[in-house]
Coordinates of N, CA and C and ligand atoms in Angstrom, one line a residue:
X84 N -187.1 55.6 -230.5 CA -187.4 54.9 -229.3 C -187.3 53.3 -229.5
X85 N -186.7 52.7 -228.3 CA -186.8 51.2 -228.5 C -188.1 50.6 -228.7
X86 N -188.4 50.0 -229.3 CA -189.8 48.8 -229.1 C -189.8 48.2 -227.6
X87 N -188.9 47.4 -227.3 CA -189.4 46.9 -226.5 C -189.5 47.7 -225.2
X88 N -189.1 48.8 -225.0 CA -189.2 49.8 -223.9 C -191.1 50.5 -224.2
X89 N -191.6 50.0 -224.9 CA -193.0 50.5 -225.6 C -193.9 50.0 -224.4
X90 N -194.8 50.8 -223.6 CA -195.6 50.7 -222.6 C -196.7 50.0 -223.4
X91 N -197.5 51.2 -223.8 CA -198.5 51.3 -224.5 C -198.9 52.4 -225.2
X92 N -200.1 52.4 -226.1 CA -200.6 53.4 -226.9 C -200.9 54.6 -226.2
X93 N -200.8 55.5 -226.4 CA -200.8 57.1 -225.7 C -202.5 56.6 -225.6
X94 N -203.1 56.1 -227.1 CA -205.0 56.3 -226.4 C -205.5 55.2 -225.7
X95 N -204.2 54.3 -224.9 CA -204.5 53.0 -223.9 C -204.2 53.3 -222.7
X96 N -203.8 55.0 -222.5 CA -203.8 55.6 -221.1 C -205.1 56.0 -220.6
X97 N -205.7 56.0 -219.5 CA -207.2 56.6 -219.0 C -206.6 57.6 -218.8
X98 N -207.5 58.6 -218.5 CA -207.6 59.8 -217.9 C -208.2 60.1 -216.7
X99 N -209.4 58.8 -216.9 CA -209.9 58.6 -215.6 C -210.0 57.3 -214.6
X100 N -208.3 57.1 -214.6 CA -208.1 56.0 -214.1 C -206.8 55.8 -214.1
X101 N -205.8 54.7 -214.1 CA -204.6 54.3 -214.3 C -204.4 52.8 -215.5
X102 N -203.3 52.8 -216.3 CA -203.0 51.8 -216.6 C -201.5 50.7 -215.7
X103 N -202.1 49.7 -215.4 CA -200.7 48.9 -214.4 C -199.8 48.5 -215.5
X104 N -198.4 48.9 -215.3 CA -197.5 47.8 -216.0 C -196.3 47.0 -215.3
X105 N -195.8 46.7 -215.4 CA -194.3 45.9 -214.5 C -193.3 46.4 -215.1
X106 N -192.1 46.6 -214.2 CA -190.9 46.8 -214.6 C -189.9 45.9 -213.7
X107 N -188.5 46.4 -214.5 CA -187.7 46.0 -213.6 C -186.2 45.5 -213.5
X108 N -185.8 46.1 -211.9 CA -184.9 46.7 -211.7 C -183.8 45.5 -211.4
X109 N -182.6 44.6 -211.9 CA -182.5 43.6 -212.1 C -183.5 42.1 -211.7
X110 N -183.0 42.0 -210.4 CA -183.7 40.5 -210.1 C -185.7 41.0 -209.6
X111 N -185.7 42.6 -209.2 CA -186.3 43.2 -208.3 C -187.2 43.7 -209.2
X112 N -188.8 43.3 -209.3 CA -189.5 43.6 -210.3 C -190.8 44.4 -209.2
X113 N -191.1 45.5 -209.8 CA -192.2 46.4 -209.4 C -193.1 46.5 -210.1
X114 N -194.2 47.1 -209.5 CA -195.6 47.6 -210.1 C -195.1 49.4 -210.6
X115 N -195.6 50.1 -212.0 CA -196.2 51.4 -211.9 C -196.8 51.7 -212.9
X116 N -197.5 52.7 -212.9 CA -198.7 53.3 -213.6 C -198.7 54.4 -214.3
X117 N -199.5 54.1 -215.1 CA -199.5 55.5 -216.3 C -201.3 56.0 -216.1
X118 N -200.9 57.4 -216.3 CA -202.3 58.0 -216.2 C -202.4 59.4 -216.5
X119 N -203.2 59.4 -217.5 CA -203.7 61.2 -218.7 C -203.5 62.2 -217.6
X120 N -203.2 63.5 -217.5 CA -203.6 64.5 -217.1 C -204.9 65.4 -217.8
X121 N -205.3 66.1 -216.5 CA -206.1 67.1 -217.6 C -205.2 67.9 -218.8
X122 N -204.0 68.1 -218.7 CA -203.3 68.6 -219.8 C -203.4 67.5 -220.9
X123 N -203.1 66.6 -220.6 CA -203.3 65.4 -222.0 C -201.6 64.8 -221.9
X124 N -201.2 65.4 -221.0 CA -199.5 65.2 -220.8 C -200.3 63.1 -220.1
X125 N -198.3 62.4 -220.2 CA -198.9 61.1 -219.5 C -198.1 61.0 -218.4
X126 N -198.3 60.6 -217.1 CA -197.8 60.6 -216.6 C -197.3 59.3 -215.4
X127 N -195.9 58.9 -214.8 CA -195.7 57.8 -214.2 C -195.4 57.5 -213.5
X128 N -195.8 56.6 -212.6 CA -195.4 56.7 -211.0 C -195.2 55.2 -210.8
X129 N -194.5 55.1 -209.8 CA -194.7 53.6 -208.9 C -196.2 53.3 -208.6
X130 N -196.3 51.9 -208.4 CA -197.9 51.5 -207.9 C -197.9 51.7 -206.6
X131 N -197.0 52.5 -205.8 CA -197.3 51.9 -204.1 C -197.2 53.2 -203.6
X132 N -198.5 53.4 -202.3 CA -199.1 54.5 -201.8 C -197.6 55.0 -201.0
X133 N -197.6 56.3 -200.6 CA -196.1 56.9 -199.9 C -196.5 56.8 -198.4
X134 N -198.1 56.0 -198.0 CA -198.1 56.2 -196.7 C -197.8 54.5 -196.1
X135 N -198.1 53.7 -196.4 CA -198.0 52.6 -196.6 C -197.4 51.9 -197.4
X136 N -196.2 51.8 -198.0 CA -195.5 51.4 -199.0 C -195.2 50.3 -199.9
X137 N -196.2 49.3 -199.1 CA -196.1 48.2 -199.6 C -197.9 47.8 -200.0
X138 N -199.0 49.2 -200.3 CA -200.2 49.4 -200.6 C -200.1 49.3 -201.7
X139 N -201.0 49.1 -203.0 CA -200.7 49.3 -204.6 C -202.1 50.3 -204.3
X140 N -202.1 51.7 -205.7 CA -202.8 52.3 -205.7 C -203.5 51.9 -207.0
X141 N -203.3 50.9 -207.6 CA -204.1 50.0 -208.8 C -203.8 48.5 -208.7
X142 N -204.9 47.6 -208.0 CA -205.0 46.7 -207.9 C -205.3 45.2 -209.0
X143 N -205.0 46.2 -209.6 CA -205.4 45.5 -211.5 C -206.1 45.8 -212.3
X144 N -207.1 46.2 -211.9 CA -208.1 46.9 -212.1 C -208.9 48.9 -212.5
X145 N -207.2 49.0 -212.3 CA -207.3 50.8 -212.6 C -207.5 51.2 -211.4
X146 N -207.0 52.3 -211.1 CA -206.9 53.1 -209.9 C -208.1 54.0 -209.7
X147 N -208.7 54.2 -208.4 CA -209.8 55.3 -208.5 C -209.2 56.5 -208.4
X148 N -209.4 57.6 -209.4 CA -209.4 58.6 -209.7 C -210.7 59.9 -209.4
X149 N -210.0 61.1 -208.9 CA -211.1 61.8 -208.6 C -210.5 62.9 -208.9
X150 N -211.3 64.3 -209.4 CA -210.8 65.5 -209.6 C -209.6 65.7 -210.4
X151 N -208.8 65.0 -210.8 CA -207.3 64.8 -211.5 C -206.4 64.4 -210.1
X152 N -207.0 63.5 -209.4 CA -206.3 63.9 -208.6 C -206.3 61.2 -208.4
X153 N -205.3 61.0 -208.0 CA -205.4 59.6 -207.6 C -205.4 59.3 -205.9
X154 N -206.4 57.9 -205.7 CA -207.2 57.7 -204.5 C -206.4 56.7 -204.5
X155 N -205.8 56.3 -202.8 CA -205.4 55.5 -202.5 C -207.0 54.9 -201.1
X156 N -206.9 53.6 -201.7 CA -208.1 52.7 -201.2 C -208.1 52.7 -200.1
X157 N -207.0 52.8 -199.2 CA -206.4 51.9 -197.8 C -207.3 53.0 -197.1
X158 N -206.4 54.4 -197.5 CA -206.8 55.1 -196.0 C -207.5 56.4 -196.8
X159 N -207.6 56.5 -197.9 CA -208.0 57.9 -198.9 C -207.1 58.9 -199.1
X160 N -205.7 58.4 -199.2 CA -204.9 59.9 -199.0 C -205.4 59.8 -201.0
X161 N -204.9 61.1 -201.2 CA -205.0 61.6 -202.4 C -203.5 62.4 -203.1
X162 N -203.5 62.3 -204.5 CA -202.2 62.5 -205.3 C -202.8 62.9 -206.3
X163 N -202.0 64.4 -206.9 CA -202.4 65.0 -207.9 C -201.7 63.5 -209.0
X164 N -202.8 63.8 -210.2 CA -201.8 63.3 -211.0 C -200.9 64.0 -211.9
X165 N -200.6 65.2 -211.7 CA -199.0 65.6 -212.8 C -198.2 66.0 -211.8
X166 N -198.3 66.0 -210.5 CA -196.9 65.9 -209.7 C -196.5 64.7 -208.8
X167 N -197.7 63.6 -208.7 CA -197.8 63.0 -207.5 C -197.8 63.5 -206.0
X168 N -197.6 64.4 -206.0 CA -197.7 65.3 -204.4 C -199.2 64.7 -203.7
X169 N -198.7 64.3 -203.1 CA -200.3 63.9 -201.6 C -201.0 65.1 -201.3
X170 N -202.0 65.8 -201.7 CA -202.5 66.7 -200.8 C -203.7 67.1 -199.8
X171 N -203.7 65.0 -199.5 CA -204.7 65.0 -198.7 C -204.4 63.8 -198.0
X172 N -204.6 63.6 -196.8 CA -204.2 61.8 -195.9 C -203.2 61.5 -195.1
X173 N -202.9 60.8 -194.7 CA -202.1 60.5 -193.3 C -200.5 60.5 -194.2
X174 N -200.2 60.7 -195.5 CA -199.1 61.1 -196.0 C -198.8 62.3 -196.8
X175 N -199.8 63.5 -196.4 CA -199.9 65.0 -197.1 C -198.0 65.3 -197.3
X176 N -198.0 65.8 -198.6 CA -197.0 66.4 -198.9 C -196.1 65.7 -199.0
X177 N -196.1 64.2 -198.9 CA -195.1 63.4 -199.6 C -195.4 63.1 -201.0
X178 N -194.4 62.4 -201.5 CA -194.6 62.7 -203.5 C -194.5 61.0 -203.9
X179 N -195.2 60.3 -204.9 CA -195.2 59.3 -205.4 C -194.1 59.4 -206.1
X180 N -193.2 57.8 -206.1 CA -191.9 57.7 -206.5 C -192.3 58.0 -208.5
X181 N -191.6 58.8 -208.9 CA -191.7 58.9 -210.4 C -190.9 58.0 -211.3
X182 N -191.5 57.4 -212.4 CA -191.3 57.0 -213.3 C -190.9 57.4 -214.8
X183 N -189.3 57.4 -215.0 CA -189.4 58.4 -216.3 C -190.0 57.5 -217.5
X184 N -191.2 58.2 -218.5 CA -191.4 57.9 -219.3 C -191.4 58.8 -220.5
X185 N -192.0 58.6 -221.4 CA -191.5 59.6 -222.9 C -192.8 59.6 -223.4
X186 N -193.6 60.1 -224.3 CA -194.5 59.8 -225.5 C -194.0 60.5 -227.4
X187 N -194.0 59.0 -227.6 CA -193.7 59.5 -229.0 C -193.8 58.4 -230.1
X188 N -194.4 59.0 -231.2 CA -195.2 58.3 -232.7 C -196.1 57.5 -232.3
X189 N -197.2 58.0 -231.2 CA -198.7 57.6 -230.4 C -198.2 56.4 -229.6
X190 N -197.3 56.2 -229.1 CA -196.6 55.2 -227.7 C -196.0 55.9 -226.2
X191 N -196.1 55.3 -225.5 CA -195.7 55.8 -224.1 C -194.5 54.8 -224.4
X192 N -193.4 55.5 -223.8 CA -191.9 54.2 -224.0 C -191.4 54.8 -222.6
X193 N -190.9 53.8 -221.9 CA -190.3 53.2 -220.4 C -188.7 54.4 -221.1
X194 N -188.3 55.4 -220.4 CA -187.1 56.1 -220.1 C -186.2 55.8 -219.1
X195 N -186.8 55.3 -218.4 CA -186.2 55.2 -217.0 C -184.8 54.5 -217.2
X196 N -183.4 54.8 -216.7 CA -182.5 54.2 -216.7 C -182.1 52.8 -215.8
X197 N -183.4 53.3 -214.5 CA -183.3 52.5 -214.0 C -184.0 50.8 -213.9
X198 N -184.8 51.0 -214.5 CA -185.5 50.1 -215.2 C -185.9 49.3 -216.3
X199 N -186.0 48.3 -216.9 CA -186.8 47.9 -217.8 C -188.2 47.9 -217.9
X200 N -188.7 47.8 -218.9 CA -190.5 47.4 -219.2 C -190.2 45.8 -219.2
X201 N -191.5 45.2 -218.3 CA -191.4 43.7 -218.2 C -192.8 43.6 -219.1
X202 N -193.9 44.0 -218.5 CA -195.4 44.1 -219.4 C -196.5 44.8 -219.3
X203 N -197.3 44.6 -219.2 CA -198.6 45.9 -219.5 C -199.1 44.5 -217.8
X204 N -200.2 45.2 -216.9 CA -200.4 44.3 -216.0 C -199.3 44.1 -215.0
X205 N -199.8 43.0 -214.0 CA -198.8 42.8 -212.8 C -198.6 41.4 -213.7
X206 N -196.8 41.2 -213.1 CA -196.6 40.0 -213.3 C -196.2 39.1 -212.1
X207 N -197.0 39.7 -211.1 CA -197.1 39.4 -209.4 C -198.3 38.9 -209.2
X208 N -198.2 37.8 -207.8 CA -199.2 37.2 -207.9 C -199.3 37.9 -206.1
X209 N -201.0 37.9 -205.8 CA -200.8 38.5 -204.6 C -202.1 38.0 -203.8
X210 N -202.0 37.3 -202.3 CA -202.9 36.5 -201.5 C -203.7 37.2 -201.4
X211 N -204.7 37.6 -201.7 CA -206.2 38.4 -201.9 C -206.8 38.3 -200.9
X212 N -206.4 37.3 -200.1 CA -207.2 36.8 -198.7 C -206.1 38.0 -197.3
X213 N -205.3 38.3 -198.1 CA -204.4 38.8 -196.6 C -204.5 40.4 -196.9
X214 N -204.9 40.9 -198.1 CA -205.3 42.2 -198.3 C -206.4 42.6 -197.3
X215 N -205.6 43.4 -196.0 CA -207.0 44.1 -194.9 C -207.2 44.8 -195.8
X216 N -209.0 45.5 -195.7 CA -209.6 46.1 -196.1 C -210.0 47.7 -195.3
X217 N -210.3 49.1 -196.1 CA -210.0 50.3 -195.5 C -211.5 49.8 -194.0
X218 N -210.9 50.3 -193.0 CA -211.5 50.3 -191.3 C -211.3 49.2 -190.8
X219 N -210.5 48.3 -191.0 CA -210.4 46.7 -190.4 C -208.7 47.2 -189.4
X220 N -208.0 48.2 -189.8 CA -207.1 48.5 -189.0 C -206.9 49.0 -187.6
Ligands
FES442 S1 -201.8 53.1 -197.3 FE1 -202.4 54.7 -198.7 S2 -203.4 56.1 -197.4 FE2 -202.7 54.6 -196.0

């Protein structure tokens, strides 16, 4: 595996939570997330909810997590974490865009062809003041 395709340490993934990293797709740089299964498998998704698409489901801070399953803040839909499938909220049965990744010699490494690894965190800056909050809709 490349180095610099290196996320992070397989034991710098939560299980009960997400880790943010950046990628990116030439000029066009995205948010996505790595996060444990109950299997111990890791798993990777884009940061942005399938109901709202331009929502992050880890605001920097780790994603809320419930049952194995990931909470989006806005409106509560819910996403298993080893398929991304919604199976709860105003976007049931849509799937979180996947992220190919790999684990191997205790690292998560970026597979994706369509992307690069930029860094662990957002390398986005975002008006904090214009994020509505869930019932202000
Ligand atoms: S934006 Fe995620 S549930 Fe509405």
């Amino acid at each position: 595996m490349d180095e610099d395709s290196r996320i992070a340490d397989v034991a710098d993934v939560p299980a009960d939570s997400t880790l943010l990293f950046t990628i990116r797709d030439g000029f066009d740089e995205r948010e996505a997330i790595l996060t444990k299964t109950d299997e111990g498998e890791v798993a990777a998704y884009e940061n942005y909810c399938q109901h709202w698409t331009d929502v992050r489901l880890d605001k920097g801070s780790g994603a809320t997590k419930r049952d194995g399953e990931l909470v989006c803040g806005k409106h509560g839909a819910l996403f298993e974490d080893d398929t991304g499938c919604c199976t709860y909220g105003p976007c049931e049965d849509a799937v979180l865009q996947q992220v190919e990744a790999a684990v191997a010699d205790g690292g998560v490494f970026l597979t994706d062809d369509d992307y690069e690894f930029v860094q662990v965190g957002s390398s986005m800056e975002y008006d904090l003041s214009s994020d509505r909050s869930l019932g202000f809709d």
